[in-house]
Short mmCIF file of C-alpha atoms in Angstrom, two decimals:
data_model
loop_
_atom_site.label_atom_id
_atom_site.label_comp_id
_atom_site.label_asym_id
_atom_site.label_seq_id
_atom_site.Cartn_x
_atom_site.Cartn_y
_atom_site.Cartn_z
CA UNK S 1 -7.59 -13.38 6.79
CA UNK S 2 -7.20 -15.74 9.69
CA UNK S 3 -4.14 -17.44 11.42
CA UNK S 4 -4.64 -20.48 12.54
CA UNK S 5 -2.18 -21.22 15.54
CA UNK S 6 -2.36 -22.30 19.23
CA UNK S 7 -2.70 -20.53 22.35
CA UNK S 8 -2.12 -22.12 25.49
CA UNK S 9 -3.63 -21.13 28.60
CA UNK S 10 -3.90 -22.53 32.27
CA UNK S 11 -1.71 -25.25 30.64
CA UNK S 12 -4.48 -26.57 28.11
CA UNK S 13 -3.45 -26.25 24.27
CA UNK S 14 -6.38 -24.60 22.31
CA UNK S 15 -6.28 -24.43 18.61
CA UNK S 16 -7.51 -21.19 17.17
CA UNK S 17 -8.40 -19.90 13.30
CA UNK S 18 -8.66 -16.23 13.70
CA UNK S 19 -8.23 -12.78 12.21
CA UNK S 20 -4.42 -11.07 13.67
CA UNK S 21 -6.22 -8.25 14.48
CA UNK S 22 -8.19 -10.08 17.00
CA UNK S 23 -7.02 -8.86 20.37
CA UNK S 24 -5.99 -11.69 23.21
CA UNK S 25 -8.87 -10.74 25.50
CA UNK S 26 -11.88 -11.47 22.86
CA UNK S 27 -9.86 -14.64 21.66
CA UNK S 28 -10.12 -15.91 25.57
CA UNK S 29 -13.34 -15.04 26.34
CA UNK S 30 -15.26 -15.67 23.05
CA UNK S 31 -13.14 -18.40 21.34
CA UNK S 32 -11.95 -20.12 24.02
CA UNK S 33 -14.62 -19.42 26.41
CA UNK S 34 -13.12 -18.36 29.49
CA UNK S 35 -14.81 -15.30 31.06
CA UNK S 36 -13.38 -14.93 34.19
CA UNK S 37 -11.20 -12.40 32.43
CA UNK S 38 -13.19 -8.77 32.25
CA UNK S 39 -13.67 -6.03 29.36
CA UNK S 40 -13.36 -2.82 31.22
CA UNK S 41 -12.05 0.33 28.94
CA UNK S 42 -10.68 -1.60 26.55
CA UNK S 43 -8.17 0.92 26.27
CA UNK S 44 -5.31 -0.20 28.42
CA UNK S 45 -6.48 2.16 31.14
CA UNK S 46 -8.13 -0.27 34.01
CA UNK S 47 -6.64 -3.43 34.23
CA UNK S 48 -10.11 -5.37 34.19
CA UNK S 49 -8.79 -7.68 31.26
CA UNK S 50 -5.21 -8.07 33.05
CA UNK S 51 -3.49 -11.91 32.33
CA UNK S 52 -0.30 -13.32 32.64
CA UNK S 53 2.11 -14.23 29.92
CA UNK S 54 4.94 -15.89 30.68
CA UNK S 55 3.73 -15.00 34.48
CA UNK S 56 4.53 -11.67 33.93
CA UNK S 57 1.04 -8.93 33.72
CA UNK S 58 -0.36 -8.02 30.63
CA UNK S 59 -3.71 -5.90 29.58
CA UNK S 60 -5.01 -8.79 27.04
CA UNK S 61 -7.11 -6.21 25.65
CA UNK S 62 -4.95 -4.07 23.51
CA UNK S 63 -2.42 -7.34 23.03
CA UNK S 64 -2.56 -9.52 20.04
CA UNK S 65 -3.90 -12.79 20.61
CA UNK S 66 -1.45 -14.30 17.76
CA UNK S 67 1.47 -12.60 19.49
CA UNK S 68 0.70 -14.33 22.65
CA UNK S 69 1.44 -18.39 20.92
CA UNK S 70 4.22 -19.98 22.20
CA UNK S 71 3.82 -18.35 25.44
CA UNK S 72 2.41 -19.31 28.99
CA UNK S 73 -0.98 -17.42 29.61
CA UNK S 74 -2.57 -17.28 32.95
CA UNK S 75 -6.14 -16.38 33.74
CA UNK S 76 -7.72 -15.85 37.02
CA UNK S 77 -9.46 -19.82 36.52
CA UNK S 78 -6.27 -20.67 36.27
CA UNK S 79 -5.11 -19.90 40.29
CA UNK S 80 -7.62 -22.29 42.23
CA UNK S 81 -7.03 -25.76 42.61
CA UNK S 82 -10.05 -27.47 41.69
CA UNK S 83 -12.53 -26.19 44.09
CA UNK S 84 -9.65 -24.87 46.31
CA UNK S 85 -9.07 -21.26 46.08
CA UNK S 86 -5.55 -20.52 46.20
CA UNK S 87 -4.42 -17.96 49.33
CA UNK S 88 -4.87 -15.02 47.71
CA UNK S 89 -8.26 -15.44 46.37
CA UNK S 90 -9.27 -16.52 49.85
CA UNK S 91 -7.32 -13.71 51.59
CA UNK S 92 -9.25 -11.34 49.37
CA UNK S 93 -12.63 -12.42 50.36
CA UNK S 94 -12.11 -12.63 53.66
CA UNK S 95 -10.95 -9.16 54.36
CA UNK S 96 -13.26 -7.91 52.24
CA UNK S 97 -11.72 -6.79 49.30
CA UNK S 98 -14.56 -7.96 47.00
CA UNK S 99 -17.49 -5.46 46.07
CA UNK S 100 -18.70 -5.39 42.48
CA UNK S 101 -16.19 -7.88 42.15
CA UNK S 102 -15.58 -6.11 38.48
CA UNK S 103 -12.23 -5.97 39.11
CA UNK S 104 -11.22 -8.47 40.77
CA UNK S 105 -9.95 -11.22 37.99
CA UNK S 106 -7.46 -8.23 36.94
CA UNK S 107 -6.19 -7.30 40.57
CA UNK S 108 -5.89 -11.55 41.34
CA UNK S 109 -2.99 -11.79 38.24
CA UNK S 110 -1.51 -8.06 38.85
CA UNK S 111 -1.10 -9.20 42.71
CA UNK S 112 -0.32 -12.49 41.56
CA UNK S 113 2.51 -11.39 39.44
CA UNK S 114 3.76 -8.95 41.72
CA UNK S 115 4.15 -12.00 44.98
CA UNK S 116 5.93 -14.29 42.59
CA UNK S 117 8.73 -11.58 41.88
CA UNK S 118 8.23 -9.81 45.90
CA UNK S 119 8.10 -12.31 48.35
CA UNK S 120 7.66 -9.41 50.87
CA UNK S 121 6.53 -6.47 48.89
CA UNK S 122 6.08 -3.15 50.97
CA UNK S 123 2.85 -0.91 50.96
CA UNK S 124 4.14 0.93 48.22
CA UNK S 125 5.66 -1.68 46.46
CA UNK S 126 2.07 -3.41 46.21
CA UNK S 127 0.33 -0.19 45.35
CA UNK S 128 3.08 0.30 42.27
CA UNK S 129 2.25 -3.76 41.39
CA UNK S 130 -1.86 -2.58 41.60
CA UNK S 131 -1.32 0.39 39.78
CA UNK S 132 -2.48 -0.54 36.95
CA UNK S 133 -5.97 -2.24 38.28
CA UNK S 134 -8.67 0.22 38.79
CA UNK S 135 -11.28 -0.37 41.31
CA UNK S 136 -14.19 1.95 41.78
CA UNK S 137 -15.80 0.29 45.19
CA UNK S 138 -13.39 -1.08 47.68
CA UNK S 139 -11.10 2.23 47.93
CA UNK S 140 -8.19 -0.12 47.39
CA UNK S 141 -7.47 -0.67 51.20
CA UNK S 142 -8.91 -4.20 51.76
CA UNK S 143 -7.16 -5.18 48.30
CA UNK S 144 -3.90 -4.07 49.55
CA UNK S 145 -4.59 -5.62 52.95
CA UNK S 146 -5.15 -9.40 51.25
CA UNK S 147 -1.78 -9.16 49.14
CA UNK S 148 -0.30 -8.19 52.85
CA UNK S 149 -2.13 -11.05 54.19
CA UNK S 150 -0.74 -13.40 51.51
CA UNK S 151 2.65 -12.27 51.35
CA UNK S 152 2.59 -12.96 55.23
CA UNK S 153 1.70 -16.66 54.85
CA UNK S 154 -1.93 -16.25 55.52
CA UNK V 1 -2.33 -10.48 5.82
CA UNK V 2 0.68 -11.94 7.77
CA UNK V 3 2.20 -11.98 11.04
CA UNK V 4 5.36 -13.63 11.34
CA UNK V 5 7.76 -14.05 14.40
CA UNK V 6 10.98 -12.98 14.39
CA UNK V 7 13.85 -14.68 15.86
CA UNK V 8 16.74 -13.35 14.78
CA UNK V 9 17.45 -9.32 13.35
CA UNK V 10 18.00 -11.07 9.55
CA UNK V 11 14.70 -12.02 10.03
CA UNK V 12 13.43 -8.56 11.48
CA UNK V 13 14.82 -6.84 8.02
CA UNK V 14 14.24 -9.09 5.41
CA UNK V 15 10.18 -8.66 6.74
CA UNK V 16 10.79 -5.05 6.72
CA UNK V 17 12.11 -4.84 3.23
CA UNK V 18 9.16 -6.91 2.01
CA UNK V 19 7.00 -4.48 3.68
CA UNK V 20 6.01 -5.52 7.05
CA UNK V 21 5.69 -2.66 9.55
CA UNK V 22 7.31 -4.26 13.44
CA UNK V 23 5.59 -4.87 16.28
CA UNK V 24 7.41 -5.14 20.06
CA UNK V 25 5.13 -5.07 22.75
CA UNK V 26 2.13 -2.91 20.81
CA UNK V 27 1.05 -0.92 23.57
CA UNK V 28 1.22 2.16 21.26
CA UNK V 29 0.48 0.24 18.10
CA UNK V 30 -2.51 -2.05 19.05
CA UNK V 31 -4.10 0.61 21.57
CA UNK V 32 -4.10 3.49 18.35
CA UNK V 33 -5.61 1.03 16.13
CA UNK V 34 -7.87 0.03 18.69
CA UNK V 35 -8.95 3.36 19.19
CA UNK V 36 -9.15 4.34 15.72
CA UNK V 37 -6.07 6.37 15.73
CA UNK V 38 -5.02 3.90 12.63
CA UNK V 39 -5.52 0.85 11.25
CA UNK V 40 -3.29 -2.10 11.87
CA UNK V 41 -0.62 -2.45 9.52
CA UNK V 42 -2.02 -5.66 6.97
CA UNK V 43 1.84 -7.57 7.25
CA UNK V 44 3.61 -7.06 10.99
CA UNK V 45 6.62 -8.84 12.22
CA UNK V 46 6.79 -9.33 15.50
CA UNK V 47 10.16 -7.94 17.56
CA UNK V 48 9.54 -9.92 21.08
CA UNK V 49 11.13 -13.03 20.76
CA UNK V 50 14.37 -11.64 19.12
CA UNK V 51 17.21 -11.80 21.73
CA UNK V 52 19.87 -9.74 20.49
CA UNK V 53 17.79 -6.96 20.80
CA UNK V 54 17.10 -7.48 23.88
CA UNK V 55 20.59 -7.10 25.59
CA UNK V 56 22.41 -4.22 27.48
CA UNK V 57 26.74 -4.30 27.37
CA UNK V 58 29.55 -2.06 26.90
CA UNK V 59 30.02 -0.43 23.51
CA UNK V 60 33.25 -1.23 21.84
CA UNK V 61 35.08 1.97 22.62
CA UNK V 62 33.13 2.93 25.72
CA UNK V 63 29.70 3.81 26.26
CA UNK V 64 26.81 1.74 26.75
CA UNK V 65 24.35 -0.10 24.03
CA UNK V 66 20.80 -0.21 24.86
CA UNK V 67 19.06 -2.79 22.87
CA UNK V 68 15.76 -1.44 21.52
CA UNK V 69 13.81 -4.35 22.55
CA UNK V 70 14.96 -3.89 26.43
CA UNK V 71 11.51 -3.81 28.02
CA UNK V 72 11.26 -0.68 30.61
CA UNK V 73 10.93 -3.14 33.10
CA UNK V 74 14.47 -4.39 33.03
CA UNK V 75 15.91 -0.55 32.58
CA UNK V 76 14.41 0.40 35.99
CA UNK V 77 16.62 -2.36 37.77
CA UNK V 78 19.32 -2.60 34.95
CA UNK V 79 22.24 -1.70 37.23
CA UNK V 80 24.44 -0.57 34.19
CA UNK V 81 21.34 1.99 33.34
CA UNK V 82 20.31 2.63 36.75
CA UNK V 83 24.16 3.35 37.54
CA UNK V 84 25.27 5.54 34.24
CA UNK V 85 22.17 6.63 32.60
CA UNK V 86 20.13 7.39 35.76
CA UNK V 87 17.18 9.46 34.04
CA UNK V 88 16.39 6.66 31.73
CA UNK V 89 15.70 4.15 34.69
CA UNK V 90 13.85 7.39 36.14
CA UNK V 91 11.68 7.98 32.56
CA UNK V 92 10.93 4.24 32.39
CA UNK V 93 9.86 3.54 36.24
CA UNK V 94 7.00 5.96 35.25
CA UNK V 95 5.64 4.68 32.06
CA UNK V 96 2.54 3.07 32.19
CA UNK V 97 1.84 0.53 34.66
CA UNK V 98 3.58 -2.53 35.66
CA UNK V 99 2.06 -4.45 32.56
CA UNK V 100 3.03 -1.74 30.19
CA UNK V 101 6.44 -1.73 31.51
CA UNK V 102 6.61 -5.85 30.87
CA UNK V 103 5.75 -5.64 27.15
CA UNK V 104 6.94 -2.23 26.34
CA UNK V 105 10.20 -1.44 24.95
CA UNK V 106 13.00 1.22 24.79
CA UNK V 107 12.97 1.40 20.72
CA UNK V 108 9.16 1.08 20.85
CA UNK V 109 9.17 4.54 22.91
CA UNK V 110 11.52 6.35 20.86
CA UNK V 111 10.23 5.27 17.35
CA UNK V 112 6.33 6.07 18.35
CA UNK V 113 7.96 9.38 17.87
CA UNK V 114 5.43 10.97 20.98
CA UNK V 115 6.51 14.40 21.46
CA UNK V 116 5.49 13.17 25.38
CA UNK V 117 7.79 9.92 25.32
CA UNK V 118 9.27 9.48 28.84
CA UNK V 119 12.41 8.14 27.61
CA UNK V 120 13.31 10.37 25.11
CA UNK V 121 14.27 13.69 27.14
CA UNK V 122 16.79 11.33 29.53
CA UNK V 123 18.18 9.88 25.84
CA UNK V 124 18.73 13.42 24.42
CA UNK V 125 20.71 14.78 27.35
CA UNK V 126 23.01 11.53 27.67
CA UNK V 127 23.80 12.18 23.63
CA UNK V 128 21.94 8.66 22.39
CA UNK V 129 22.51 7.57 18.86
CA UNK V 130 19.85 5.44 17.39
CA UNK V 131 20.59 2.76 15.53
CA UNK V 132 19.01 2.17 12.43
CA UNK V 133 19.63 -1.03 10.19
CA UNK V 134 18.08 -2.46 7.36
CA UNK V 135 19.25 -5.11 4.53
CA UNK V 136 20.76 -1.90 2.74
CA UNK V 137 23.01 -1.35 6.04
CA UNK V 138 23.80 -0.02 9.69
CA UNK V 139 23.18 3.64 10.38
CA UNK V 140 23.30 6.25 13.01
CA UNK V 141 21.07 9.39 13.78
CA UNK V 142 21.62 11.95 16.88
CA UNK V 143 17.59 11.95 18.47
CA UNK V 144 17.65 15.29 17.19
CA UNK V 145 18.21 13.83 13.73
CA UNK V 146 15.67 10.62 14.58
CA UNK V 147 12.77 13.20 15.54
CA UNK V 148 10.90 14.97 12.51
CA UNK V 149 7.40 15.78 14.21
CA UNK V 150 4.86 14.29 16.21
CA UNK V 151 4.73 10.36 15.36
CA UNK V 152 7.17 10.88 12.82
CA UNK V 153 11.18 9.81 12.43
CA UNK V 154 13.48 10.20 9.49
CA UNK V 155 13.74 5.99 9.74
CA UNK V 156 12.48 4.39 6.32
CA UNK V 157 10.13 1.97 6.44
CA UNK V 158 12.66 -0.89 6.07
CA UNK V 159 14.52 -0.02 8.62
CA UNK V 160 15.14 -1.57 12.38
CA UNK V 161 16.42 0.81 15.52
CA UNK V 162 18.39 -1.86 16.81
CA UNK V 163 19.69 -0.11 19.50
CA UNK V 164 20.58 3.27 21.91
CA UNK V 165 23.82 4.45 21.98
CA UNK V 166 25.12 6.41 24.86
CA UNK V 167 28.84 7.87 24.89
CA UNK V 168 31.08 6.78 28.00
CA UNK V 169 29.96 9.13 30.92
CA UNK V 170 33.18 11.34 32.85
CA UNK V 171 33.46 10.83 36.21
CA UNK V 172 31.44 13.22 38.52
CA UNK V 173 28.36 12.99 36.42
CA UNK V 174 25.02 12.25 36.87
CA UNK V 175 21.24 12.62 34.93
CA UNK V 176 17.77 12.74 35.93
CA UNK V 177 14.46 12.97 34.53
CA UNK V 178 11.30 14.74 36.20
CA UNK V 179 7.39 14.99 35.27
CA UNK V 180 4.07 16.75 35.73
CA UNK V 181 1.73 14.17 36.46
CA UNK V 182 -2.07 14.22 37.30
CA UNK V 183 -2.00 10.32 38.63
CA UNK V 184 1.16 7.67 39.29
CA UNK V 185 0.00 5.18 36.82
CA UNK V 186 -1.33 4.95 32.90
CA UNK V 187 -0.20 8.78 32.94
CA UNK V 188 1.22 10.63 30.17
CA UNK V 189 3.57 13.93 30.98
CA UNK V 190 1.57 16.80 31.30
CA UNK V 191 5.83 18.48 30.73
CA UNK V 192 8.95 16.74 31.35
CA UNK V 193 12.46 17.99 31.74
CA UNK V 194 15.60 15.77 31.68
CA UNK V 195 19.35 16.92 32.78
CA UNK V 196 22.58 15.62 32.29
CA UNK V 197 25.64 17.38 34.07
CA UNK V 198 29.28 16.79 34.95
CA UNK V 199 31.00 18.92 37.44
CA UNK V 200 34.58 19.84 37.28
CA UNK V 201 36.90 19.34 40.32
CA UNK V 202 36.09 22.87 41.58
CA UNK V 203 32.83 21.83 41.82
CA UNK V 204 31.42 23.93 38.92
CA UNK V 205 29.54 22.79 36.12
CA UNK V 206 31.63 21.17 33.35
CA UNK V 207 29.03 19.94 30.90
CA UNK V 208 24.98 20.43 31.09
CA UNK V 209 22.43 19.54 29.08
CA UNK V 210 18.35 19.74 29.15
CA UNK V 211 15.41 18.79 27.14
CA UNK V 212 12.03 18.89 27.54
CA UNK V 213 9.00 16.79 26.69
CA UNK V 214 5.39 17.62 25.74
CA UNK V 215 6.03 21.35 25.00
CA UNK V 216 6.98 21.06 21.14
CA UNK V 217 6.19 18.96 18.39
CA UNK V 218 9.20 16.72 19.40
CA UNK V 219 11.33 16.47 22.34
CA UNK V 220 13.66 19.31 22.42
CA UNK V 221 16.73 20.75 24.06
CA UNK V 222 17.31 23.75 25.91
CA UNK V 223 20.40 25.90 25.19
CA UNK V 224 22.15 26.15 28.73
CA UNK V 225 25.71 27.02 27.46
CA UNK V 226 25.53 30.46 29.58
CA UNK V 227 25.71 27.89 32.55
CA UNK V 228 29.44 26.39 31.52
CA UNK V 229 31.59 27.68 34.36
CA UNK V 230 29.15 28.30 37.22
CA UNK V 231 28.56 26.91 40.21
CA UNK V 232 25.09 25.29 40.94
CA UNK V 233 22.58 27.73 43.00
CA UNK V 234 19.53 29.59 43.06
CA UNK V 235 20.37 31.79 40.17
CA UNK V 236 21.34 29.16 38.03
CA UNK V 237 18.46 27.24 38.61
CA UNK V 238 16.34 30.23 38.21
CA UNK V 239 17.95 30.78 34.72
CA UNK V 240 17.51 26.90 34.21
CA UNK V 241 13.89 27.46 34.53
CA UNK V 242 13.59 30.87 32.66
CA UNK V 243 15.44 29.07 29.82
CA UNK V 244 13.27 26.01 29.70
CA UNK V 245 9.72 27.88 29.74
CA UNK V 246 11.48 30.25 26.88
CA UNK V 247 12.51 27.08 24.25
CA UNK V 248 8.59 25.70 25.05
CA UNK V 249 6.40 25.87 22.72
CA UNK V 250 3.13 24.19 24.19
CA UNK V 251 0.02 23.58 22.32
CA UNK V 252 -3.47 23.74 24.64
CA UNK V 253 -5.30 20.45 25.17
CA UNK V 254 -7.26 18.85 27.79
CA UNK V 255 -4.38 17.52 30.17
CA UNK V 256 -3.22 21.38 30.61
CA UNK V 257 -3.37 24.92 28.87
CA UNK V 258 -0.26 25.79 26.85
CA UNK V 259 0.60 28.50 29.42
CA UNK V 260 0.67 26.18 32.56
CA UNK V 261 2.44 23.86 30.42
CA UNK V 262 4.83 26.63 29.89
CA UNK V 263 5.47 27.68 33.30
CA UNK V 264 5.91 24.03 34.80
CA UNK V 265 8.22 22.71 32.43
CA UNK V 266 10.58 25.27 33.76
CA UNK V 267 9.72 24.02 37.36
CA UNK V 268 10.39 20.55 36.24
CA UNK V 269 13.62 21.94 34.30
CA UNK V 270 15.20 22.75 37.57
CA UNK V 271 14.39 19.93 39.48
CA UNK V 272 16.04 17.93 36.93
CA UNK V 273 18.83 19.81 36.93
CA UNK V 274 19.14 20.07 40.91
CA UNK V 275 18.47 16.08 41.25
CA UNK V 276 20.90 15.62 38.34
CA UNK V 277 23.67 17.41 40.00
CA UNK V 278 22.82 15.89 43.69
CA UNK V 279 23.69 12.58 41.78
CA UNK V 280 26.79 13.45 40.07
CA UNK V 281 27.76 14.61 43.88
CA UNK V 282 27.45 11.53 44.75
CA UNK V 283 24.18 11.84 46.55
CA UNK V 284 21.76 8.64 46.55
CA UNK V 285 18.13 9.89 44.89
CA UNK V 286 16.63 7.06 44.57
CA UNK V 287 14.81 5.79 40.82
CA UNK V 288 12.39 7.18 39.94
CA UNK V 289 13.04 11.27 41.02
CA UNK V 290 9.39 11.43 40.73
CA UNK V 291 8.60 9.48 43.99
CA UNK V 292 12.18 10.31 45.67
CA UNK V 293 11.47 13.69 45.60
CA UNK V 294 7.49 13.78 46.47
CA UNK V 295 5.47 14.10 43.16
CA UNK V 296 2.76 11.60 43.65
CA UNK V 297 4.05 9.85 46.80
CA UNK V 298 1.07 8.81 48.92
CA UNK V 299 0.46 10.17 51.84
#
């Protein structure tokens, strides 16, 4: 049976009629249409399909998208500013921390998350806020340079 | 099919009664159904938004009251927790990943019932009640009385853990919790050991207690009275260990073979044990032991 409710995301209200099984990640990309947001494992393993909610990092896939009303969700088209990256994205591509690109969205809101609570996170301190993105190209270094880049005011 | 949202306990219970089944952050509950493991129950109330549970304070008469919706990302900086129940800030610094730790909860570790919960070896040794209410009323259960098998707990369906109970801690103690892991994040204990000591003014141990996680079909404790009395050295930690591998009983799967399994949980024993009693000496170890004592630091 479906719930009809709202979710609201990047600070746009959508009203939604679907199933409470359906899990947040499907709801964004399929009934909202927003597919910046990846489907790795969906098994909570990889952080591909990582959000925010309530700014905070969540693996949308194995979260309930009715769970989620009420609250603030964040997707990775929700950091730029119009056509203006924000630092982070920028700092990312510009050291090189982009390959597939695969799992990028996910590492943008786990790093995001992580410099809103650490304004000046140590190595290991961004490596615990990554550790739950996995990336199979870059070997993580570049990634962990840009947050270092960002956190420094770059 | 319903899903309602809770926002008070009264709410929580009357849902329950009318047989809902909760939800708090679901990383256990949406990820089985998800993978098959079973269906999602057809009626679920969720526990997120309710705030009493959600608090840590004193206990009227001493001790401390964990409210089962504390998310294991608040116990790893909680400085009541991090300051008198150590291991639990050590058990939930390793669960998961920072996004688990956000949404998942103290009550939703302990009622999953997983033989390999983090928190549940560090709740054993501090002597946790749980606290179970429903609209028939307030009970509580040791964790040895909570934990009937795998997945299972002697809870009935209607009712809520509300909260952990831990007794007021003596001076000059301290508790820690240690674990095999393959990788720092997503993991699941390969074995676990948590300790809880006091030591007496001489400096010998007063009061010790260790259990052990994924080596039996719950989490269990390991009978260390022989070590009332003694001071804390190679021999007892040697005995820690031998008593530890000889209360395991491991099954074989593919994280490790039941007899590796059985050997390192006595390793892990008596690092608990040793890190435990370093912190009722008064000696910093930083939260978690894990990384404060090299398992899966980087390099």
């Amino acid at each position: 049976m479906s719930e009809s409710f709202q979710l609201r995301v990047n600070d746009v209200e959508y009203p939604l009629s679907v199933d409470q099984g359906r899990n947040l990640l499907g709801v964004i990309r399929t009934e909202i249409g927003l597919t910046g947001t990846k489907e790795g494992c969906d098994d909570c393993e990889c952080g591909a399909c990582m959000v925010l909610i309530d700014g905070q990092p969540v693996n949308s896939c194995s979260y309930l998208a009715v769970q989620a009303q009420g609250r603030e969700i964040t997707t990775v088209e929700g950091l730029a500013e119009g056509d203006e990256l924000d630092r982070l994205q920028r700092n990312l591509l510009e050291v090189g921390g982009v390959q597939c690109g695969f799992c990028t969205p996910g590492m943008l809101m786990s790093a995001t998350a992580l410099l809103a609570e650490h304004d000046d996170p140590s190595d290991d301190e961004i490596r615990i806020g990554l550790s739950g993105n996995l990336c199979r190209c870059t070997g993580y270094a570049r990634i962990i340079e840009a947050v270092r880049r960002t956190a420094d005011g770059a | 099919m319903s899903f309602t949202i809770a926002n008070t306990i009264d709410d929580v219970l009357t849902a329950l009664a009318a047989g809902a089944r909760p939800i708090a952050g679901g990383t256990d509950l949406v990820v089985g159904a998800r993978q098959g493991k079973a269906p999602l129950p057809a009626d679920l109330v969720a526990l997120d938004r309710v705030d009493e549970l959600r608090t840590i304070g004193p206990e009227p008469g001493g001790g401390i009251r964990i409210g089962a919706g504390v998310t294991h990302a608040t116990l790893v900086h909680d400085a009541t927790v991090v300051g008198a129940a150590t291991s639990i800030a050590d058990a939930s610094a390793l669960v998961g990943s920072p996004a688990t730790r956000h949404v998942g909860t103290l009550g939703g570790n302990v009622m999953n019932g997983s033989p390999a919960m983090d928190t549940g070896a560090p709740l054993m040794v501090l002597d946790a009640a749980a606290e179970l209410r429903s609209l028939r009323g307030t009970r509580r259960l040791t964790m040895t009385e909570l934990w009937t098998g795998p997945g299972s707990t002697a809870a009935e369906p209607d009712e809520l853990c509300t909260a952990l109970v831990l007794p007021a801690e003596s001076d000059r103690s301290g508790s820690a919790y240690v674990r095999l892991e393959y990788r720092r994040a997503m993991e699941i204990a390969v074995v676990g050991a948590a300790a809880a000591v006091t030591l007496a003014d001489d400096g010998t141990i007063a009061r010790l207690a260790v259990a052990l996680a994924a080596v039996a079909p719950t989490i269990v404790a390991v009978d260390v009275s022989a070590m009332i009395g003694h001071r804390v050295d190679d021999n007892v930690l040697a005995a820690v260990a031998l008593a530890a591998s000889d209360t395991a009983t491991p099954i074989d799967d593919l994280r490790a073979s039941a007899d590796y399994r059985r050997h390192t949980v006595g390793v892990m024993a008596r690092r608990a044990v040793d890190a435990a009693v370093r912190r009722a000496g008064g000696e910093p170890i930083g939260v978690p032991v894990n990384r404060s004592i090299g398992i899966g630091v980087a390099s």
